[in-house]
Amino acid sequence: MGVELTLSYKRLCHLTTLGGHVSEIIDKFPHRVEEWEHIWIPMPDGVRLSARVWLPEASSSAPAPAILEYIPYRKRDGTRVRDDCRHRYWAGHGYAAIRLDIRGTGDSEGLITDEYALVEQDDCIAAITWIAQQNWCSGRVGMTGISWGGFNALQVAARRPPELKAIITHCSTDDRYADDVHWMGGCLLTDGFFWGSGFFHSMSLPPDPEIAGVNWRDAWLERLEHWQPPAPKIWMQHQRRDEYWQHGSVCESYADIECAVYAVGGWEDGYSNAVARMLAHLSCPVKGLVGPWGHKYPEQGIPEPAIGFLQHSLRWWDHWLKGINTGIMDEPAYTMFLQEHVAPDACLDAVPGKWITEPSWPSPRIKTRQLFLNASGLGYEAEDETLLSHESPQTLGVAGGSWCPYGLGGVSPDLAVDQREDDGRSLVFDSSPLTDALVVVGAPEVHLRLAVDQANAFVVVRLTDVSPDGVSRRVSYGMLNLSRRSGFDATVPMVPGEPTDVVIRLNDLAHQFAAGHRLRLAVSTTYWPMVWPSGSPASLTLTAAASRLALPVRPLDLDDEVELAFDPVEMAPPAKTTTMTPPDASRTIDRDLKTGRWTEKLVEDHGRYHIHDIDLDVTHSVHCTFDIVENDPLSADARWVWRSKLDRHGWHIDIEATTRLRADASDFIVDTDIDAKEDGISIFSKAWRDRIPRDGL
């Protein structure tokens, strides 16, 4: 998952003060840097992959270890700004840095068929072997990346190419079904279609004629014509955890990974849970880091504080690729940012808190504390069992933000806001005001005894921190498709009216509830537009006092507490760009009181900018619309429209891709359209109209 194109035109690399850290552009390094705009890396079947390379100038006589990033998001015009900031930095500190386009993407030859295909892994292993054999490489290789690049770093590590010695995986997952953008708790996430439509659109862009040569147009048409079907249809044909999702999920066999792994995430990101799981289950050398960020690299971290992670990464690479004892492996295994309450905002800039560490994970000093969901609220003792009935309106979830916030820092209002509006439409359990601060670190679990009046339904549980003035900040949440309660690989419909015990695991967190604050647990049967609604409104009956919240509680004061200090943020100079049309973003919600229809619109217009190194103008935008009527789940209608333009003297490309999702009682209805233009004239247009049976959803 990714949509990494958006990362190239955000506020990335500039000299400024961010949350107490100075973000400094470094243009003088221990090693002079030589840059290669493009080289071909040959594959065994004759296909050539296009790479951009940064090398220490002395590497021809003193070979350097290599750091590989391997993603499909167009190294030449998609991730160029970010790539310069990171890869040039590593090269300046004695590493050969390689940014490689996946087969069939960017300027690489061949065709891409899906995310994380087996051929993608095979190609990467061939590329690692080729890199290690070059006269400028010492033979030792590391892999890194965020999102897609973090996924395939894990997947390739599990294949154990002998030259691969260490990886840094950012914002990724070990489980492609249970903890990816498509499904959460067996529920269908709409972010999977945001990503899927962006993936389809991005992979349909052409190679650059300056790299591909006179055959660029033939290669482009081949890309456009081979899509059958678009990826979102593939994913919707696998609504349970089957072999399709097991492929590429390293949790199937953690022991396959033997090289060193550094797993990095952010509490606002969709992928933070995987860090703790990998710390608990990997047997290789492993470290974990989770900050307060969304889907961002730590040196770009939003919400703040960002950290000087490029300097920190050098300690990791020096240890594993150069054999230098930097002390990094003597430090605690798990570092995380302990957050405190802050007024929520869709464009939140910073979160108060501090860095804490655990020598190992799971930590023996974290103990479980039980709170019962009593009719009077959350309590440490169970009261009399009481039946509580609730039916959520279809519009509940309006305050939830995006499942995977990545367009942060004012570029997009992605984060959850004050939860009081959603709380008021939920079944809510409040604690008494805390007499002392409470530190919760880990994954809370909610045990519910419930019944529903439908065969298929889901439950969402949110944990919030409520300040004395009533502001409700979501600190964790989880959900469960009740038809998947026996396992994500099976559909077992509920028996209407029959009480059932279920366990819902919430997202990992590290949060300090202040004295005087309340804990709030909110239960609902809808969460639009993050989660696609069930086919019929569901009425829930919860047995209070037989239901409980299990909190992982950490002691307030620890004698052996180790708080790491990170360096100020620094990075290499970005590619030179000029903004022609500034970016803009908005998230608006309209409510029609007559019809009961709510319409949410998300616009991420990344403007128009000129990349000087390749003399190219680039334009990108996405417009999303979510419609639903308050009491009619079958009225749900979502649409994602992606547009891009590439302009250079004599070369003008326009492409628009639209995905629309609807459903009736039996099927999902997925419409996909694409229109590609050259010099303003359509050269390819196609529409797909697909119906896919609902399976326990």
mmCIF file of N, CA and C in Angstrom, residues 200 204-205 217-228 230 653-657 672-678 680-688:
data_model
loop_
_atom_site.group_PDB
_atom_site.id
_atom_site.type_symbol
_atom_site.label_atom_id
_atom_site.label_comp_id
_atom_site.label_asym_id
_atom_site.label_seq_id
_atom_site.Cartn_x
_atom_site.Cartn_y
_atom_site.Cartn_z
ATOM 1 N N PHE A 200 -3.897 1.668 -9.449
ATOM 2 C CA PHE A 200 -4.281 1.466 -10.849
ATOM 3 C C PHE A 200 -3.895 2.674 -11.699
ATOM 4 N N SER A 204 -0.499 3.057 -14.492
ATOM 5 C CA SER A 204 -0.894 3.248 -15.888
ATOM 6 C C SER A 204 -0.172 4.422 -16.552
ATOM 7 N N LEU A 205 0.695 5.110 -15.802
ATOM 8 C CA LEU A 205 1.468 6.206 -16.386
ATOM 9 C C LEU A 205 2.613 5.658 -17.239
ATOM 10 N N ARG A 217 6.103 4.892 -26.268
ATOM 11 C CA ARG A 217 4.653 4.882 -26.482
ATOM 12 C C ARG A 217 4.122 3.455 -26.573
ATOM 13 N N ASP A 218 4.860 2.580 -27.250
ATOM 14 C CA ASP A 218 4.451 1.171 -27.319
ATOM 15 C C ASP A 218 4.427 0.549 -25.926
ATOM 16 N N ALA A 219 5.433 0.884 -25.111
ATOM 17 C CA ALA A 219 5.476 0.359 -23.742
ATOM 18 C C ALA A 219 4.294 0.873 -22.932
ATOM 19 N N TRP A 220 3.928 2.136 -23.157
ATOM 20 C CA TRP A 220 2.795 2.722 -22.433
ATOM 21 C C TRP A 220 1.486 2.032 -22.814
ATOM 22 N N LEU A 221 1.263 1.859 -24.111
ATOM 23 C CA LEU A 221 0.035 1.200 -24.551
ATOM 24 C C LEU A 221 -0.039 -0.232 -24.039
ATOM 25 N N GLU A 222 1.111 -0.903 -23.979
ATOM 26 C CA GLU A 222 1.112 -2.262 -23.449
ATOM 27 C C GLU A 222 0.694 -2.257 -21.974
ATOM 28 N N ARG A 223 1.162 -1.268 -21.206
ATOM 29 C CA ARG A 223 0.749 -1.151 -19.805
ATOM 30 C C ARG A 223 -0.757 -0.934 -19.700
ATOM 31 N N LEU A 224 -1.283 -0.037 -20.516
ATOM 32 C CA LEU A 224 -2.697 0.305 -20.449
ATOM 33 C C LEU A 224 -3.582 -0.874 -20.848
ATOM 34 N N GLU A 225 -3.151 -1.627 -21.831
ATOM 35 C CA GLU A 225 -4.005 -2.678 -22.386
ATOM 36 C C GLU A 225 -3.968 -3.972 -21.589
ATOM 37 N N HIS A 226 -2.979 -4.135 -20.696
ATOM 38 C CA HIS A 226 -2.837 -5.441 -20.045
ATOM 39 C C HIS A 226 -3.703 -5.571 -18.803
ATOM 40 N N TRP A 227 -4.284 -4.466 -18.296
ATOM 41 C CA TRP A 227 -5.051 -4.538 -17.060
ATOM 42 C C TRP A 227 -6.304 -5.373 -17.250
ATOM 43 N N GLN A 228 -6.317 -6.556 -16.695
ATOM 44 C CA GLN A 228 -7.497 -7.414 -16.752
ATOM 45 C C GLN A 228 -7.450 -8.435 -15.627
ATOM 46 N N PRO A 230 -8.608 -4.810 -13.143
ATOM 47 C CA PRO A 230 -7.915 -3.892 -12.224
ATOM 48 C C PRO A 230 -7.773 -4.524 -10.842
ATOM 49 N N ILE A 653 1.170 14.407 -21.475
ATOM 50 C CA ILE A 653 0.419 13.214 -21.063
ATOM 51 C C ILE A 653 -0.643 13.614 -20.041
ATOM 52 N N ASP A 654 -1.874 13.131 -20.258
ATOM 53 C CA ASP A 654 -2.964 13.281 -19.284
ATOM 54 C C ASP A 654 -3.560 11.911 -19.026
ATOM 55 N N ILE A 655 -3.834 11.615 -17.771
ATOM 56 C CA ILE A 655 -4.480 10.345 -17.455
ATOM 57 C C ILE A 655 -5.454 10.556 -16.297
ATOM 58 N N GLU A 656 -6.640 9.968 -16.446
ATOM 59 C CA GLU A 656 -7.656 10.039 -15.401
ATOM 60 C C GLU A 656 -8.194 8.646 -15.154
ATOM 61 N N ALA A 657 -8.244 8.262 -13.881
ATOM 62 C CA ALA A 657 -8.769 6.952 -13.504
ATOM 63 C C ALA A 657 -9.815 7.145 -12.418
ATOM 64 N N THR A 672 -14.787 0.686 -12.805
ATOM 65 C CA THR A 672 -13.454 1.247 -13.006
ATOM 66 C C THR A 672 -13.365 1.817 -14.414
ATOM 67 N N ASP A 673 -12.874 3.048 -14.531
ATOM 68 C CA ASP A 673 -12.741 3.712 -15.827
ATOM 69 C C ASP A 673 -11.369 4.353 -15.924
ATOM 70 N N ILE A 674 -10.823 4.315 -17.126
ATOM 71 C CA ILE A 674 -9.548 4.985 -17.361
ATOM 72 C C ILE A 674 -9.572 5.661 -18.718
ATOM 73 N N ASP A 675 -8.969 6.842 -18.771
ATOM 74 C CA ASP A 675 -8.839 7.573 -20.032
ATOM 75 C C ASP A 675 -7.437 8.166 -20.072
ATOM 76 N N ALA A 676 -6.682 7.806 -21.105
ATOM 77 C CA ALA A 676 -5.302 8.283 -21.263
ATOM 78 C C ALA A 676 -5.211 9.125 -22.529
ATOM 79 N N LYS A 677 -4.558 10.286 -22.405
ATOM 80 C CA LYS A 677 -4.443 11.207 -23.535
ATOM 81 C C LYS A 677 -2.984 11.558 -23.804
ATOM 82 N N GLU A 678 -2.690 11.727 -25.076
ATOM 83 C CA GLU A 678 -1.402 12.255 -25.525
ATOM 84 C C GLU A 678 -1.685 13.482 -26.370
ATOM 85 N N GLY A 680 -3.482 15.906 -25.643
ATOM 86 C CA GLY A 680 -4.882 16.258 -25.529
ATOM 87 C C GLY A 680 -5.845 15.347 -26.251
ATOM 88 N N ILE A 681 -5.348 14.308 -26.910
ATOM 89 C CA ILE A 681 -6.191 13.394 -27.684
ATOM 90 C C ILE A 681 -6.196 12.033 -26.998
ATOM 91 N N SER A 682 -7.385 11.490 -26.775
ATOM 92 C CA SER A 682 -7.500 10.195 -26.105
ATOM 93 C C SER A 682 -6.898 9.098 -26.978
ATOM 94 N N ILE A 683 -5.965 8.328 -26.391
ATOM 95 C CA ILE A 683 -5.373 7.212 -27.130
ATOM 96 C C ILE A 683 -5.791 5.867 -26.545
ATOM 97 N N PHE A 684 -6.395 5.919 -25.337
ATOM 98 C CA PHE A 684 -6.860 4.672 -24.726
ATOM 99 C C PHE A 684 -7.949 5.011 -23.725
ATOM 100 N N SER A 685 -9.045 4.279 -23.809
ATOM 101 C CA SER A 685 -10.139 4.457 -22.876
ATOM 102 C C SER A 685 -10.801 3.103 -22.658
ATOM 103 N N LYS A 686 -11.083 2.790 -21.387
ATOM 104 C CA LYS A 686 -11.697 1.499 -21.115
ATOM 105 C C LYS A 686 -12.514 1.586 -19.832
ATOM 106 N N ALA A 687 -13.587 0.790 -19.787
ATOM 107 C CA ALA A 687 -14.442 0.731 -18.605
ATOM 108 C C ALA A 687 -14.652 -0.722 -18.202
ATOM 109 N N TRP A 688 -14.566 -0.984 -16.896
ATOM 110 C CA TRP A 688 -14.848 -2.308 -16.344
ATOM 111 C C TRP A 688 -16.078 -2.190 -15.454
#
